[in-house]
């Protein structure tokens, strides 16, 4: 919805209420169902802050601007659309939508559910850490509907590390978008080199 809100400007209802984010969400869902042909579909929402991350680290995302009120006003409309479309919606106070996506994707490929494949649709590269032989990621790259499917190979090509190394990679280089620092003097290239040689953060530390 955030992506759609900024990609589709000045779209309103007959009563003059902003509706561009909802329109974009619906357009993306239609495109996804037509192109990916899922047997099941769920949507996850963030709840109001704080999450457990804000409680652990006060500066987490503190530099981000407040969410635009014209976007906030559309969240309930989106939930209503999904309810009428009989698409399950998940959210939980204290957690981000990403946390629920991770939980649902892992549970979906376990017995007794045991889906053959789960495709996560998001523009957030952090979610690439969930990719494995049964979980892939569809990431929009142009507009709202065109995108690329990322498996383990594509993840390695994009970030230089494997999906299960992303947590260690983020710990080394930090993440300006979430406002947490990495290790002083270590950038992406050095982090990739270290993880290629030592595998994970703990093994790097053992070999200082």
PDB file of C-alpha atoms in Angstrom:
ATOM      1  CA  UNK A   1       0.000   0.000   0.000  1.00  0.00           C
ATOM      2  CA  UNK A   2       2.876   2.352   0.744  1.00  0.00           C
ATOM      3  CA  UNK A   3       4.321   1.634  -2.691  1.00  0.00           C
ATOM      4  CA  UNK A   4       0.946   2.234  -4.364  1.00  0.00           C
ATOM      5  CA  UNK A   5       0.328   5.418  -2.378  1.00  0.00           C
ATOM      6  CA  UNK A   6       3.437   7.027  -3.845  1.00  0.00           C
ATOM      7  CA  UNK A   7       3.076   5.513  -7.316  1.00  0.00           C
ATOM      8  CA  UNK A   8      -0.539   6.589  -7.934  1.00  0.00           C
ATOM      9  CA  UNK A   9      -1.060  10.257  -7.023  1.00  0.00           C
ATOM     10  CA  UNK A  10      -4.294  12.246  -6.696  1.00  0.00           C
ATOM     11  CA  UNK A  11      -6.820   9.411  -6.950  1.00  0.00           C
ATOM     12  CA  UNK A  12      -9.961   9.990  -4.872  1.00  0.00           C
ATOM     13  CA  UNK A  13     -13.442   8.598  -4.336  1.00  0.00           C
ATOM     14  CA  UNK A  14     -16.521  10.500  -5.622  1.00  0.00           C
ATOM     15  CA  UNK A  15     -16.654  12.062  -2.146  1.00  0.00           C
ATOM     16  CA  UNK A  16     -13.088  13.335  -2.463  1.00  0.00           C
ATOM     17  CA  UNK A  17     -11.471  10.813  -0.087  1.00  0.00           C
ATOM     18  CA  UNK A  18      -8.017   9.461  -1.038  1.00  0.00           C
ATOM     19  CA  UNK A  19      -8.184   5.931  -2.463  1.00  0.00           C
ATOM     20  CA  UNK A  20      -4.962   5.522  -4.483  1.00  0.00           C
ATOM     21  CA  UNK A  21      -3.300   3.054  -2.079  1.00  0.00           C
ATOM     22  CA  UNK A  22      -6.375   0.802  -1.996  1.00  0.00           C
ATOM     23  CA  UNK A  23      -6.664   0.954  -5.788  1.00  0.00           C
ATOM     24  CA  UNK A  24      -2.999   0.009  -6.113  1.00  0.00           C
ATOM     25  CA  UNK A  25      -3.368  -2.852  -3.624  1.00  0.00           C
ATOM     26  CA  UNK A  26      -6.358  -4.270  -5.494  1.00  0.00           C
ATOM     27  CA  UNK A  27      -4.513  -3.930  -8.812  1.00  0.00           C
ATOM     28  CA  UNK A  28      -1.524  -5.807  -7.412  1.00  0.00           C
ATOM     29  CA  UNK A  29      -3.717  -8.577  -5.983  1.00  0.00           C
ATOM     30  CA  UNK A  30      -5.456  -9.029  -9.339  1.00  0.00           C
ATOM     31  CA  UNK A  31      -2.109  -9.181 -11.113  1.00  0.00           C
ATOM     32  CA  UNK A  32      -0.717 -11.663  -8.580  1.00  0.00           C
ATOM     33  CA  UNK A  33      -3.693 -14.004  -8.837  1.00  0.00           C
ATOM     34  CA  UNK A  34      -3.585 -13.895 -12.633  1.00  0.00           C
ATOM     35  CA  UNK A  35       0.170 -14.388 -12.998  1.00  0.00           C
ATOM     36  CA  UNK A  36       1.145 -16.545 -10.014  1.00  0.00           C
ATOM     37  CA  UNK A  37      -2.177 -18.435  -9.785  1.00  0.00           C
ATOM     38  CA  UNK A  38      -2.023 -19.151  -6.031  1.00  0.00           C
ATOM     39  CA  UNK A  39      -4.269 -21.772  -4.437  1.00  0.00           C
ATOM     40  CA  UNK A  40      -4.317 -19.769  -1.177  1.00  0.00           C
ATOM     41  CA  UNK A  41      -3.774 -16.099  -0.383  1.00  0.00           C
ATOM     42  CA  UNK A  42      -3.300 -14.139   2.840  1.00  0.00           C
ATOM     43  CA  UNK A  43      -2.423 -10.500   3.536  1.00  0.00           C
ATOM     44  CA  UNK A  44      -0.475  -9.232   6.553  1.00  0.00           C
ATOM     45  CA  UNK A  45      -0.713  -5.748   8.075  1.00  0.00           C
ATOM     46  CA  UNK A  46       1.400  -3.838  10.554  1.00  0.00           C
ATOM     47  CA  UNK A  47      -0.268  -2.759  13.780  1.00  0.00           C
ATOM     48  CA  UNK A  48       0.357   0.551  15.508  1.00  0.00           C
ATOM     49  CA  UNK A  49       3.771   0.939  17.114  1.00  0.00           C
ATOM     50  CA  UNK A  50       5.605   0.056  19.239  1.00  0.00           C
ATOM     51  CA  UNK A  51       6.809  -3.391  18.300  1.00  0.00           C
ATOM     52  CA  UNK A  52       9.165  -5.521  20.375  1.00  0.00           C
ATOM     53  CA  UNK A  53      12.026  -4.042  18.321  1.00  0.00           C
ATOM     54  CA  UNK A  54      11.195  -0.519  19.490  1.00  0.00           C
ATOM     55  CA  UNK A  55      11.216  -1.773  23.084  1.00  0.00           C
ATOM     56  CA  UNK A  56      14.629  -3.409  22.602  1.00  0.00           C
ATOM     57  CA  UNK A  57      16.172  -0.507  20.663  1.00  0.00           C
ATOM     58  CA  UNK A  58      14.641   2.942  21.141  1.00  0.00           C
ATOM     59  CA  UNK A  59      16.239   4.358  17.990  1.00  0.00           C
ATOM     60  CA  UNK A  60      14.722   1.675  15.739  1.00  0.00           C
ATOM     61  CA  UNK A  61      13.226   3.471  12.696  1.00  0.00           C
ATOM     62  CA  UNK A  62      13.128   6.678  14.758  1.00  0.00           C
ATOM     63  CA  UNK A  63      14.369   8.764  11.819  1.00  0.00           C
ATOM     64  CA  UNK A  64      11.453   7.817   9.575  1.00  0.00           C
ATOM     65  CA  UNK A  65       8.805  10.472   8.943  1.00  0.00           C
ATOM     66  CA  UNK A  66       5.270  10.005  10.242  1.00  0.00           C
ATOM     67  CA  UNK A  67       2.982   8.030   7.957  1.00  0.00           C
ATOM     68  CA  UNK A  68       0.934  10.331   5.734  1.00  0.00           C
ATOM     69  CA  UNK A  69      -2.597  10.771   7.101  1.00  0.00           C
ATOM     70  CA  UNK A  70      -4.004  10.233   3.606  1.00  0.00           C
ATOM     71  CA  UNK A  71      -2.417   6.773   3.631  1.00  0.00           C
ATOM     72  CA  UNK A  72      -3.491   5.968   7.195  1.00  0.00           C
ATOM     73  CA  UNK A  73      -7.105   6.695   6.282  1.00  0.00           C
ATOM     74  CA  UNK A  74      -6.995   3.958   3.625  1.00  0.00           C
ATOM     75  CA  UNK A  75      -5.895   1.041   5.805  1.00  0.00           C
ATOM     76  CA  UNK A  76      -9.392   0.362   7.105  1.00  0.00           C
ATOM     77  CA  UNK A  77     -10.823   0.589   3.587  1.00  0.00           C
ATOM     78  CA  UNK A  78      -8.263  -1.988   2.452  1.00  0.00           C
ATOM     79  CA  UNK A  79      -9.171  -4.328   5.302  1.00  0.00           C
ATOM     80  CA  UNK A  80     -12.842  -3.982   4.400  1.00  0.00           C
ATOM     81  CA  UNK A  81     -12.128  -4.824   0.763  1.00  0.00           C
ATOM     82  CA  UNK A  82     -10.144  -7.915   1.778  1.00  0.00           C
ATOM     83  CA  UNK A  83     -12.890  -9.017   4.169  1.00  0.00           C
ATOM     84  CA  UNK A  84     -15.526  -8.732   1.432  1.00  0.00           C
ATOM     85  CA  UNK A  85     -13.187 -10.614  -0.926  1.00  0.00           C
ATOM     86  CA  UNK A  86     -12.784 -13.345   1.715  1.00  0.00           C
ATOM     87  CA  UNK A  87      -9.012 -12.905   1.826  1.00  0.00           C
ATOM     88  CA  UNK A  88      -7.693 -13.700   5.345  1.00  0.00           C
ATOM     89  CA  UNK A  89      -5.907 -10.786   7.025  1.00  0.00           C
ATOM     90  CA  UNK A  90      -3.336 -11.251   9.792  1.00  0.00           C
ATOM     91  CA  UNK A  91      -1.867  -8.684  12.176  1.00  0.00           C
ATOM     92  CA  UNK A  92      -0.646  -8.781  15.765  1.00  0.00           C
ATOM     93  CA  UNK A  93       0.164  -5.984  18.188  1.00  0.00           C
ATOM     94  CA  UNK A  94       3.844  -5.770  19.052  1.00  0.00           C
ATOM     95  CA  UNK A  95       4.916  -7.375  15.794  1.00  0.00           C
ATOM     96  CA  UNK A  96       5.496  -6.227  12.236  1.00  0.00           C
ATOM     97  CA  UNK A  97       3.720  -7.700   9.237  1.00  0.00           C
ATOM     98  CA  UNK A  98       7.122  -9.138   8.270  1.00  0.00           C
ATOM     99  CA  UNK A  99       7.147 -11.240  11.432  1.00  0.00           C
ATOM    100  CA  UNK A 100       3.775 -12.725  10.569  1.00  0.00           C
ATOM    101  CA  UNK A 101       4.866 -13.351   6.985  1.00  0.00           C
ATOM    102  CA  UNK A 102       7.877 -15.257   8.273  1.00  0.00           C
ATOM    103  CA  UNK A 103       5.783 -17.324  10.667  1.00  0.00           C
ATOM    104  CA  UNK A 104       3.078 -18.133   8.099  1.00  0.00           C
ATOM    105  CA  UNK A 105       5.595 -19.060   5.400  1.00  0.00           C
ATOM    106  CA  UNK A 106       7.441 -21.449   7.716  1.00  0.00           C
ATOM    107  CA  UNK A 107       4.286 -23.063   9.076  1.00  0.00           C
ATOM    108  CA  UNK A 108       2.843 -23.458   5.577  1.00  0.00           C
ATOM    109  CA  UNK A 109       5.596 -25.788   4.409  1.00  0.00           C
ATOM    110  CA  UNK A 110       5.590 -27.892   7.573  1.00  0.00           C
ATOM    111  CA  UNK A 111       3.441 -30.940   8.083  1.00  0.00           C
ATOM    112  CA  UNK A 112       0.458 -31.288   8.232  1.00  0.00           C
ATOM    113  CA  UNK A 113       0.025 -28.206   5.969  1.00  0.00           C
ATOM    114  CA  UNK A 114       3.010 -29.015   3.763  1.00  0.00           C
ATOM    115  CA  UNK A 115       2.326 -26.784   0.777  1.00  0.00           C
ATOM    116  CA  UNK A 116       4.660 -27.505  -2.107  1.00  0.00           C
ATOM    117  CA  UNK A 117       5.565 -23.846  -2.498  1.00  0.00           C
ATOM    118  CA  UNK A 118       5.090 -20.481  -0.798  1.00  0.00           C
ATOM    119  CA  UNK A 119       5.574 -17.210  -2.663  1.00  0.00           C
ATOM    120  CA  UNK A 120       5.949 -14.041  -0.590  1.00  0.00           C
ATOM    121  CA  UNK A 121       5.056 -10.790  -2.369  1.00  0.00           C
ATOM    122  CA  UNK A 122       6.916  -7.758  -1.018  1.00  0.00           C
ATOM    123  CA  UNK A 123       9.336  -5.011  -1.982  1.00  0.00           C
ATOM    124  CA  UNK A 124      11.327  -5.492   1.243  1.00  0.00           C
ATOM    125  CA  UNK A 125      14.736  -7.088   0.563  1.00  0.00           C
ATOM    126  CA  UNK A 126      15.034  -8.153   4.229  1.00  0.00           C
ATOM    127  CA  UNK A 127      12.454 -10.860   3.539  1.00  0.00           C
ATOM    128  CA  UNK A 128      14.968 -12.585   1.243  1.00  0.00           C
ATOM    129  CA  UNK A 129      16.299 -14.232   4.420  1.00  0.00           C
ATOM    130  CA  UNK A 130      13.207 -16.499   4.321  1.00  0.00           C
ATOM    131  CA  UNK A 131      13.987 -17.915   0.876  1.00  0.00           C
ATOM    132  CA  UNK A 132      14.713 -21.639   0.679  1.00  0.00           C
ATOM    133  CA  UNK A 133      13.851 -24.617  -1.520  1.00  0.00           C
ATOM    134  CA  UNK A 134      10.120 -24.176  -0.786  1.00  0.00           C
ATOM    135  CA  UNK A 135       9.847 -20.425  -0.163  1.00  0.00           C
ATOM    136  CA  UNK A 136      10.502 -17.815  -2.854  1.00  0.00           C
ATOM    137  CA  UNK A 137       9.923 -14.084  -3.071  1.00  0.00           C
ATOM    138  CA  UNK A 138       8.149 -12.087  -5.758  1.00  0.00           C
ATOM    139  CA  UNK A 139       9.558  -8.553  -5.699  1.00  0.00           C
ATOM    140  CA  UNK A 140       8.035  -5.745  -7.781  1.00  0.00           C
ATOM    141  CA  UNK A 141      10.781  -3.999  -9.747  1.00  0.00           C
ATOM    142  CA  UNK A 142       8.877  -1.724 -12.113  1.00  0.00           C
ATOM    143  CA  UNK A 143       5.497  -0.180 -11.427  1.00  0.00           C
ATOM    144  CA  UNK A 144       3.094  -2.158  -9.271  1.00  0.00           C
ATOM    145  CA  UNK A 145       2.733  -5.467 -11.075  1.00  0.00           C
ATOM    146  CA  UNK A 146       5.964  -6.352 -12.880  1.00  0.00           C
ATOM    147  CA  UNK A 147       8.422  -8.252 -10.755  1.00  0.00           C
ATOM    148  CA  UNK A 148      11.021 -10.991 -10.383  1.00  0.00           C
ATOM    149  CA  UNK A 149      10.861 -14.287  -8.519  1.00  0.00           C
ATOM    150  CA  UNK A 150      13.829 -14.666  -6.151  1.00  0.00           C
ATOM    151  CA  UNK A 151      15.079 -18.070  -5.126  1.00  0.00           C
ATOM    152  CA  UNK A 152      18.365 -18.839  -3.391  1.00  0.00           C
ATOM    153  CA  UNK A 153      20.397 -18.284  -6.572  1.00  0.00           C
ATOM    154  CA  UNK A 154      18.826 -14.890  -7.331  1.00  0.00           C
ATOM    155  CA  UNK A 155      19.247 -13.835  -3.696  1.00  0.00           C
ATOM    156  CA  UNK A 156      22.962 -14.630  -3.800  1.00  0.00           C
ATOM    157  CA  UNK A 157      23.311 -12.694  -7.066  1.00  0.00           C
ATOM    158  CA  UNK A 158      21.515  -9.634  -5.666  1.00  0.00           C
ATOM    159  CA  UNK A 159      23.031  -9.406  -2.171  1.00  0.00           C
ATOM    160  CA  UNK A 160      26.238 -11.409  -2.505  1.00  0.00           C
ATOM    161  CA  UNK A 161      25.232 -13.731   0.351  1.00  0.00           C
ATOM    162  CA  UNK A 162      22.921 -16.713   0.735  1.00  0.00           C
ATOM    163  CA  UNK A 163      19.478 -16.287   2.378  1.00  0.00           C
ATOM    164  CA  UNK A 164      20.628 -17.835   5.662  1.00  0.00           C
ATOM    165  CA  UNK A 165      23.569 -15.361   5.813  1.00  0.00           C
ATOM    166  CA  UNK A 166      21.433 -12.222   5.517  1.00  0.00           C
ATOM    167  CA  UNK A 167      20.995 -11.840   9.287  1.00  0.00           C
ATOM    168  CA  UNK A 168      24.781 -12.011   9.751  1.00  0.00           C
ATOM    169  CA  UNK A 169      25.287  -9.639   6.805  1.00  0.00           C
ATOM    170  CA  UNK A 170      22.898  -7.083   8.320  1.00  0.00           C
ATOM    171  CA  UNK A 171      24.631  -7.410  11.664  1.00  0.00           C
ATOM    172  CA  UNK A 172      27.945  -6.569  10.033  1.00  0.00           C
ATOM    173  CA  UNK A 173      26.930  -3.686   7.745  1.00  0.00           C
ATOM    174  CA  UNK A 174      23.899  -2.310   9.642  1.00  0.00           C
ATOM    175  CA  UNK A 175      20.776  -0.917   8.012  1.00  0.00           C
ATOM    176  CA  UNK A 176      20.279   2.853   7.605  1.00  0.00           C
ATOM    177  CA  UNK A 177      16.595   2.381   6.698  1.00  0.00           C
ATOM    178  CA  UNK A 178      15.946   0.828  10.116  1.00  0.00           C
ATOM    179  CA  UNK A 179      18.477   3.102  11.849  1.00  0.00           C
ATOM    180  CA  UNK A 180      20.816   0.534  13.348  1.00  0.00           C
ATOM    181  CA  UNK A 181      24.566   0.551  12.923  1.00  0.00           C
ATOM    182  CA  UNK A 182      26.847  -2.269  11.848  1.00  0.00           C
ATOM    183  CA  UNK A 183      30.473  -2.977  12.710  1.00  0.00           C
ATOM    184  CA  UNK A 184      32.731   0.051  12.250  1.00  0.00           C
ATOM    185  CA  UNK A 185      34.834  -0.227   9.083  1.00  0.00           C
ATOM    186  CA  UNK A 186      32.863  -3.081   7.518  1.00  0.00           C
ATOM    187  CA  UNK A 187      30.863  -2.333   4.382  1.00  0.00           C
ATOM    188  CA  UNK A 188      28.992  -4.638   2.006  1.00  0.00           C
ATOM    189  CA  UNK A 189      32.091  -5.821   0.105  1.00  0.00           C
ATOM    190  CA  UNK A 190      34.049  -6.696   3.248  1.00  0.00           C
ATOM    191  CA  UNK A 191      31.016  -8.367   4.801  1.00  0.00           C
ATOM    192  CA  UNK A 192      30.545 -10.511   1.686  1.00  0.00           C
ATOM    193  CA  UNK A 193      34.228 -11.509   1.730  1.00  0.00           C
ATOM    194  CA  UNK A 194      34.150 -12.430   5.425  1.00  0.00           C
ATOM    195  CA  UNK A 195      30.949 -14.437   5.121  1.00  0.00           C
ATOM    196  CA  UNK A 196      32.265 -16.248   2.049  1.00  0.00           C
ATOM    197  CA  UNK A 197      35.344 -17.275   4.025  1.00  0.00           C
ATOM    198  CA  UNK A 198      33.910 -17.914   7.494  1.00  0.00           C
ATOM    199  CA  UNK A 199      30.238 -18.669   6.857  1.00  0.00           C
ATOM    200  CA  UNK A 200      28.618 -16.758   9.711  1.00  0.00           C
ATOM    201  CA  UNK A 201      29.094 -13.999  12.273  1.00  0.00           C
ATOM    202  CA  UNK A 202      30.086 -16.317  15.135  1.00  0.00           C
ATOM    203  CA  UNK A 203      32.834 -17.964  13.098  1.00  0.00           C
ATOM    204  CA  UNK A 204      34.140 -14.546  12.013  1.00  0.00           C
ATOM    205  CA  UNK A 205      34.335 -13.528  15.679  1.00  0.00           C
ATOM    206  CA  UNK A 206      36.215 -16.715  16.588  1.00  0.00           C
ATOM    207  CA  UNK A 207      38.831 -15.904  13.947  1.00  0.00           C
ATOM    208  CA  UNK A 208      39.498 -12.257  14.816  1.00  0.00           C
TER     209      UNK A 208
END
